[in-house]
Coordinates of C-alpha atoms and ligand atoms in Angstrom, one line a residue:
M23 CA 101.0 152.8 139.7
N24 CA 104.1 153.2 137.8
I25 CA 105.9 149.9 137.0
L26 CA 109.4 149.5 135.5
V27 CA 109.7 146.4 133.7
L28 CA 113.3 144.9 133.2
N29 CA 114.6 142.4 130.8
C30 CA 118.4 141.7 131.8
G31 CA 120.6 139.8 129.3
S32 CA 124.4 139.2 129.8
S33 CA 125.3 142.4 128.7
S34 CA 122.2 144.4 128.3
I35 CA 119.3 145.9 130.1
K36 CA 115.9 146.3 128.3
Y37 CA 113.3 148.4 130.0
K38 CA 110.1 150.0 130.1
L39 CA 107.9 151.9 132.5
F40 CA 104.1 151.6 132.2
D41 CA 101.4 153.5 133.8
M42 CA 99.0 150.8 135.6
P43 CA 96.4 149.6 135.1
D44 CA 95.9 151.5 131.9
G45 CA 98.7 149.8 130.2
G46 CA 100.1 153.1 128.9
E47 CA 103.9 153.2 128.1
L48 CA 105.6 156.2 129.5
A49 CA 109.2 155.5 128.5
G50 CA 111.2 152.6 127.3
G51 CA 114.9 151.9 126.1
L52 CA 117.9 149.6 125.7
L53 CA 121.2 149.9 127.5
E54 CA 123.5 147.7 125.4
R55 CA 127.4 146.5 125.7
I56 CA 127.5 146.7 129.6
G57 CA 131.1 145.9 130.5
E58 CA 132.6 146.9 127.2
E59 CA 134.7 149.8 126.4
T60 CA 131.6 152.1 125.4
S61 CA 128.1 151.2 126.5
L62 CA 125.1 152.6 124.6
L63 CA 121.7 153.8 126.1
S64 CA 119.0 154.4 123.6
H65 CA 116.0 155.8 125.5
R66 CA 112.7 157.2 124.4
A67 CA 109.9 158.9 126.1
G68 CA 107.0 160.9 124.9
G69 CA 107.9 160.8 121.3
R70 CA 111.6 161.7 121.8
K71 CA 114.7 159.7 121.6
V72 CA 118.0 160.0 123.3
R73 CA 121.2 158.2 122.9
V74 CA 123.9 158.4 125.4
E75 CA 127.3 156.7 125.5
G76 CA 129.7 155.9 128.2
K77 CA 131.1 153.3 130.3
V78 CA 128.9 151.0 132.2
A79 CA 130.9 148.6 134.0
D80 CA 128.0 146.3 135.4
H81 CA 124.1 145.7 135.8
R82 CA 124.3 147.9 139.1
E83 CA 125.9 150.7 137.3
G84 CA 123.5 150.0 134.3
L85 CA 120.4 150.2 136.2
K86 CA 121.4 153.6 137.7
W87 CA 121.7 154.9 134.1
V88 CA 118.3 153.7 133.2
V89 CA 116.8 155.6 136.5
E90 CA 118.9 158.7 135.8
A91 CA 117.3 158.6 132.2
L92 CA 113.8 158.1 133.6
L93 CA 114.6 161.1 136.0
H94 CA 116.2 163.3 133.5
P95 CA 115.0 167.2 133.7
E96 CA 114.6 167.3 129.7
H97 CA 113.8 163.7 128.5
G98 CA 112.7 162.0 131.8
T99 CA 109.2 161.0 132.8
I100 CA 109.2 161.0 136.4
G101 CA 110.3 163.3 139.3
G102 CA 112.0 161.1 141.7
P103 CA 112.9 157.2 142.2
S104 CA 109.9 157.2 144.6
E105 CA 107.6 157.5 141.5
I106 CA 108.7 153.9 140.5
D107 CA 106.0 151.9 142.6
A108 CA 107.0 148.5 141.6
V109 CA 109.5 146.6 139.4
G110 CA 108.9 143.5 137.2
H111 CA 111.6 141.2 136.2
R112 CA 111.9 138.8 133.2
V113 CA 113.4 135.7 134.7
V114 CA 113.9 132.8 132.2
H115 CA 114.0 129.6 134.4
G116 CA 111.7 129.1 137.3
G117 CA 112.4 125.3 137.4
E118 CA 109.3 123.1 138.7
R119 CA 108.9 125.5 141.5
F120 CA 107.0 128.4 139.7
T121 CA 104.1 127.9 137.6
G122 CA 103.1 131.8 138.0
S123 CA 104.4 135.2 138.8
V124 CA 105.7 135.8 142.4
L125 CA 106.7 138.8 144.7
I126 CA 110.5 138.3 145.2
T127 CA 111.6 137.4 148.6
P128 CA 115.1 135.9 149.8
E129 CA 113.5 132.5 149.3
V130 CA 112.6 133.0 145.6
L131 CA 116.0 134.8 145.2
D132 CA 117.7 131.5 146.4
A133 CA 115.3 129.7 143.9
V134 CA 116.4 131.6 141.0
R135 CA 120.2 131.1 142.1
E136 CA 119.4 127.4 142.3
F137 CA 118.1 127.3 138.7
I138 CA 121.3 128.7 137.3
S139 CA 122.3 125.2 136.8
L140 CA 119.1 124.7 134.3
A141 CA 119.8 128.2 132.7
P142 CA 123.5 129.0 133.0
L143 CA 123.3 131.7 130.4
H144 CA 120.2 133.4 131.4
N145 CA 119.3 133.1 135.2
P146 CA 122.7 134.8 136.2
P147 CA 122.0 138.2 134.5
N148 CA 118.2 138.2 135.6
L149 CA 119.6 137.9 139.0
M150 CA 122.1 140.6 138.7
G151 CA 119.2 142.9 137.5
I152 CA 117.0 141.8 140.5
E153 CA 119.9 142.5 142.9
A154 CA 121.0 145.8 141.5
A155 CA 117.1 146.9 141.6
R156 CA 116.9 145.7 145.2
E157 CA 119.9 147.8 146.0
L158 CA 119.0 150.8 144.1
L159 CA 115.1 150.9 145.0
P160 CA 115.3 149.1 148.4
D161 CA 111.6 149.9 149.4
V162 CA 110.1 148.7 146.1
P163 CA 108.2 145.6 145.7
Q164 CA 109.8 143.3 143.0
V165 CA 108.0 140.7 141.0
A166 CA 109.5 137.7 139.1
V167 CA 107.7 136.6 135.9
F168 CA 109.1 133.2 134.6
D169 CA 109.5 132.3 130.8
T170 CA 108.9 128.7 132.0
A171 CA 106.0 129.2 134.2
F172 CA 103.0 129.1 131.6
H173 CA 104.3 125.7 130.6
G174 CA 104.1 124.4 134.3
T175 CA 100.8 123.0 133.2
M176 CA 102.1 120.4 131.0
P177 CA 101.2 116.8 131.7
R178 CA 103.8 114.5 132.9
Y179 CA 103.7 112.5 129.8
A180 CA 104.5 115.7 127.8
Y181 CA 107.5 116.6 129.8
L182 CA 109.2 113.5 130.6
Y183 CA 112.2 112.4 128.3
A184 CA 112.2 108.7 127.8
I185 CA 115.6 108.5 129.5
P186 CA 116.7 106.8 132.9
Y187 CA 114.0 108.2 135.5
E188 CA 116.7 109.1 137.9
Y189 CA 118.0 111.5 135.7
Y190 CA 114.9 113.3 136.0
E191 CA 114.9 112.9 139.8
N192 CA 118.8 113.8 140.3
Y193 CA 119.2 116.4 137.7
H194 CA 115.7 117.6 137.0
I195 CA 116.0 116.8 133.2
R196 CA 112.5 117.2 131.7
R197 CA 111.0 119.6 129.2
Y198 CA 110.3 122.9 130.7
G199 CA 109.4 125.2 127.5
F200 CA 110.3 129.0 127.3
H201 CA 108.4 132.0 126.0
G202 CA 105.8 131.1 128.3
T203 CA 105.0 135.0 128.7
S204 CA 104.6 135.5 125.0
H205 CA 102.4 132.6 124.8
R206 CA 100.2 133.4 127.4
Y207 CA 100.0 136.9 126.3
V208 CA 98.9 135.8 122.7
T209 CA 96.4 133.3 124.4
L210 CA 94.8 136.0 126.2
R211 CA 94.6 138.4 123.3
A212 CA 93.4 135.7 120.8
A213 CA 90.5 134.8 123.1
Q214 CA 89.6 138.7 123.3
I215 CA 89.7 138.8 119.3
L216 CA 87.6 135.6 119.0
G217 CA 84.9 137.0 121.7
R218 CA 85.2 133.6 123.7
P219 CA 86.7 133.0 126.9
S220 CA 90.1 131.0 127.0
E221 CA 88.8 128.3 129.0
E222 CA 86.8 126.8 126.1
L223 CA 89.5 127.3 123.3
K224 CA 92.1 125.1 121.4
L225 CA 94.8 127.1 120.4
I226 CA 98.1 126.7 118.7
T227 CA 100.2 129.6 119.4
C228 CA 103.6 130.1 117.3
H229 CA 106.3 132.5 118.5
L230 CA 108.5 132.9 115.7
G231 CA 111.4 135.5 116.3
N232 CA 115.2 135.0 116.7
G233 CA 114.1 131.9 119.0
C234 CA 111.2 130.1 117.9
S235 CA 108.7 128.0 119.6
M236 CA 105.1 126.8 119.4
A237 CA 102.5 125.9 122.1
A238 CA 99.4 123.7 122.4
V239 CA 97.0 125.6 124.5
K240 CA 93.7 124.0 125.8
G241 CA 91.4 125.9 127.9
G242 CA 94.1 128.8 128.5
R243 CA 96.6 126.3 129.7
S244 CA 99.8 125.2 127.7
V245 CA 99.5 121.2 127.4
D246 CA 102.8 121.0 125.3
T247 CA 105.4 123.1 123.8
S248 CA 108.2 122.7 121.3
M249 CA 111.2 124.0 123.4
G250 CA 112.5 121.3 125.8
F251 CA 115.3 121.2 128.8
T252 CA 116.9 124.2 127.1
P253 CA 115.7 126.6 124.1
L254 CA 117.5 124.4 121.7
E255 CA 114.6 121.6 121.2
G256 CA 111.9 122.0 118.7
L257 CA 111.7 124.4 115.8
V258 CA 114.4 125.8 113.4
M259 CA 115.5 129.1 114.7
G260 CA 118.0 131.9 113.5
T261 CA 121.0 129.9 114.8
R262 CA 119.6 127.1 116.6
S263 CA 118.9 123.5 115.0
G264 CA 115.8 122.8 116.8
D265 CA 115.1 118.9 116.9
V266 CA 118.1 116.8 116.0
D267 CA 118.8 112.8 116.4
P268 CA 120.8 113.2 119.5
A269 CA 123.4 110.5 118.0
V270 CA 124.4 113.3 116.0
I271 CA 126.1 115.0 118.8
P272 CA 128.5 112.1 119.6
F273 CA 129.2 111.4 116.0
L274 CA 130.0 115.2 115.3
A275 CA 132.3 115.2 118.2
R276 CA 134.1 112.2 117.1
A277 CA 134.2 113.2 113.4
E278 CA 135.4 117.1 114.2
G279 CA 137.2 116.1 117.2
M280 CA 135.1 118.6 119.1
S281 CA 134.0 118.6 122.8
A282 CA 130.5 118.4 124.1
D283 CA 130.5 122.1 124.6
E284 CA 131.8 122.8 121.2
V285 CA 129.2 120.5 119.6
E286 CA 126.6 122.4 121.9
E287 CA 128.0 125.7 120.4
V288 CA 127.5 124.5 116.9
L289 CA 123.9 123.5 117.4
N290 CA 123.1 126.7 119.3
K291 CA 125.1 129.4 117.4
R292 CA 126.0 128.1 113.9
S293 CA 122.8 126.1 112.9
G294 CA 119.1 126.9 112.1
L295 CA 118.6 129.3 109.2
L296 CA 122.2 130.5 109.4
G297 CA 123.6 127.1 109.3
L298 CA 121.4 125.7 106.3
S299 CA 121.6 129.0 104.2
G300 CA 125.0 130.2 104.8
V301 CA 123.6 133.6 104.3
S302 CA 122.1 134.8 107.7
N303 CA 120.2 134.2 110.7
D304 CA 117.8 136.9 109.9
M305 CA 114.8 135.7 108.2
R306 CA 114.7 138.9 105.8
E307 CA 118.1 138.2 104.3
V308 CA 117.3 134.5 104.0
E309 CA 114.2 135.5 102.1
R310 CA 115.9 137.7 100.0
A311 CA 118.8 135.5 99.0
S312 CA 116.0 132.7 98.3
E313 CA 114.2 135.1 95.9
A314 CA 117.5 135.9 94.1
G315 CA 118.0 132.2 93.4
D316 CA 120.1 131.0 96.3
E317 CA 119.2 127.2 96.6
R318 CA 120.6 126.9 100.1
A319 CA 118.6 129.9 101.3
K320 CA 115.6 128.2 99.7
V321 CA 116.0 125.0 101.3
A322 CA 116.4 126.7 104.7
L323 CA 113.2 128.1 104.3
E324 CA 111.4 124.8 103.4
V325 CA 112.9 123.2 106.3
F326 CA 111.8 126.0 108.8
A327 CA 108.4 125.8 107.5
Y328 CA 108.0 122.2 107.4
R329 CA 109.2 121.8 111.0
V330 CA 106.4 124.4 111.9
K331 CA 103.7 122.4 109.9
K332 CA 104.9 119.0 111.5
Y333 CA 104.2 120.5 115.0
I334 CA 100.9 122.0 114.1
G335 CA 99.8 118.4 112.9
A336 CA 101.1 117.1 116.1
Y337 CA 99.2 119.5 118.3
V338 CA 96.0 119.3 116.6
A339 CA 96.4 115.6 117.7
V340 CA 97.3 116.7 121.2
L341 CA 94.4 119.2 121.6
G342 CA 91.9 117.1 119.7
G343 CA 90.9 119.6 117.3
L344 CA 91.7 123.4 117.0
D345 CA 89.9 126.8 117.1
A346 CA 92.9 129.2 116.1
L347 CA 96.3 129.1 114.9
V348 CA 98.1 132.3 116.4
F349 CA 101.4 133.9 114.8
T350 CA 103.4 136.3 116.8
A351 CA 107.0 137.6 117.1
G352 CA 109.1 139.1 114.3
I353 CA 108.9 136.3 111.7
G354 CA 105.3 135.4 112.9
E355 CA 104.2 139.2 112.8
N356 CA 105.8 140.2 109.6
S357 CA 106.8 137.3 107.2
Y358 CA 103.7 136.8 105.3
R359 CA 105.5 134.4 102.9
M360 CA 106.7 132.2 105.7
R361 CA 103.0 132.3 107.0
E362 CA 101.9 131.1 103.5
M363 CA 104.4 128.5 103.5
I364 CA 103.5 127.0 106.7
C365 CA 99.7 127.2 106.2
E366 CA 99.8 125.6 102.6
G367 CA 98.1 122.3 102.5
L368 CA 96.7 122.6 105.9
E369 CA 92.9 122.8 104.7
V370 CA 92.5 119.2 105.9
F371 CA 92.6 120.7 109.4
G372 CA 90.5 123.5 108.4
I373 CA 93.4 125.9 108.0
A374 CA 93.0 128.2 105.0
L375 CA 94.6 131.7 104.5
D376 CA 92.8 134.7 103.0
H377 CA 96.2 135.6 101.0
E378 CA 95.1 139.5 100.5
R379 CA 94.5 139.6 104.3
N380 CA 97.6 137.6 105.0
R381 CA 100.0 140.1 102.8
R382 CA 98.4 143.1 104.6
T383 CA 98.9 142.0 107.9
V384 CA 102.5 143.0 108.6
G385 CA 104.4 145.6 110.8
R386 CA 102.9 144.8 114.3
K387 CA 99.4 144.8 112.9
E388 CA 97.0 142.4 114.7
G389 CA 94.3 140.8 112.4
D390 CA 92.4 137.6 111.3
I391 CA 94.1 136.4 108.1
S392 CA 91.9 133.2 107.6
R393 CA 89.6 132.7 104.7
E394 CA 86.0 133.6 105.2
G395 CA 84.1 130.6 106.6
S396 CA 87.2 128.4 107.3
P397 CA 86.6 126.4 110.4
V398 CA 90.0 127.3 112.1
R399 CA 90.6 131.2 112.7
V400 CA 94.6 132.1 111.8
L401 CA 95.3 135.2 113.7
V402 CA 98.4 137.4 113.8
V403 CA 98.8 138.8 117.4
P404 CA 101.9 141.1 118.1
T405 CA 103.4 139.9 121.3
D406 CA 103.9 142.4 124.1
E407 CA 105.9 140.4 126.9
E408 CA 106.6 143.6 128.7
L409 CA 103.0 144.6 129.1
L410 CA 102.0 141.2 130.6
I411 CA 105.1 141.4 133.1
A412 CA 103.7 144.7 134.2
K413 CA 100.1 143.4 134.5
D414 CA 101.4 140.5 136.7
T415 CA 103.5 143.0 138.8
F416 CA 100.4 145.4 139.2
E417 CA 98.1 142.4 140.4
I418 CA 100.4 140.9 142.8
V419 CA 101.6 144.1 144.5
R420 CA 97.9 145.3 144.5
Q421 CA 97.0 142.0 146.3
E422 CA 100.0 142.2 148.8
G423 CA 99.2 145.9 149.5
Ligands
LIG3 P1 113.7 138.3 119.1 O1 113.4 136.8 119.4 O2 115.1 138.5 119.2 O3 112.7 139.2 120.0 P2 112.1 139.1 116.9 O4 110.8 138.6 117.5 O5 112.5 140.6 116.8 O6 113.5 138.5 117.8 O7 112.3 138.4 115.7 C1 113.2 138.7 114.8 C2 113.1 137.9 113.6 O8 112.2 138.4 112.8 C3 114.2 137.9 112.7 O9 114.6 136.7 111.9 C4 114.1 138.8 111.4 O10 114.4 138.5 110.1 C5 112.3 138.6 111.4 N1 111.8 139.7 110.9 C6 111.5 141.2 111.4 N2 110.7 141.8 110.4 C7 110.7 140.8 109.3 C8 110.0 141.0 108.0 N3 109.5 142.2 107.6 N4 109.9 140.1 107.2 C9 110.5 138.8 107.6 N5 110.9 138.7 108.6 C10 111.0 139.6 109.6

């Protein structure tokens, strides 16, 4: 069964075509700058790469480009649209309603629309992708896989904020968590690597990319996660502050004469590694600057590592122990220096790195980087959210069929 996985952003469509159940990747690519003067499609299939430039007005037209690339007589992989058996969509917010992936029906679409109020930047492009796919491939089943779903198992005391309860009831203000597909993928893979069922494992998963979040996973279920009502809470990220005292927001608004939206923009776009270092939001550049003696870059790395370390301590307490600490995403998979900084001094929890193995495990390599005999395994697991979306889509379509 050929499954097309779509991840639609405000001006982009990321896609992969999988052969399921094998999980083989037949083709993939990225269409960027939708709605701008010149859009760019980078398509790859069977070891070949193609770049096409042109004007793509919206997601509907964008999806046509994607399907044309998949059908192309030279670099295409399928003979006709009928060879796309199902489409799996990444959808950011599933509210409290969706704790798993679902077949897209008109009711599901209405719910995704309703959750725009909770994810005003992300759900609208996800919705555009779904609508475009339903139009272009009307007879093909479509599945929604939500970023929030994996954290739907958090207990009430972990997801409620201590603010007047009616704000939860009236506005659904609570912690939701994101990156759920990635946390779920590495949880499943970590259990395979450890050779134990996930039902009996206590894991802390660290997704450290441009966006960063951690999850405490007990028996295969997320019991806490560092992102909250929005992806702004928790860890230090490329441009996001993560946790701050909420009183900083009105203080800044008064001090700088900014509106609430402007302060939110500062915390989302001008903070994190970028804000602290003044160098970049990119970990590689911040590491380079720190090595060259830049003090602000150095302190940005220290704050980043310290925040992760604090959450590890908190989650060991939440889980009542720990079997494995799992690193994933751009920084987690590649920055052995950051992994070293995070794990330093955590022997008290049974966490100890094998420095040689740690240094060798970079570039989308999977591995156990813990010291021989240390009680907690430290794993690097390259994430693959698209593959998990394809698997969910395959399972749901097979059950429906
Ligand atoms: P996204 O969240 O957008 O998917 P990624 O998971 O690709 O992002 O992570 C991007 C981050 O990973 C950037 O901060 C980048 O600097 C970092 N990164 C990628 N490769 C390396 C590396 N070799 N060393 C350090 N950091 C890296």
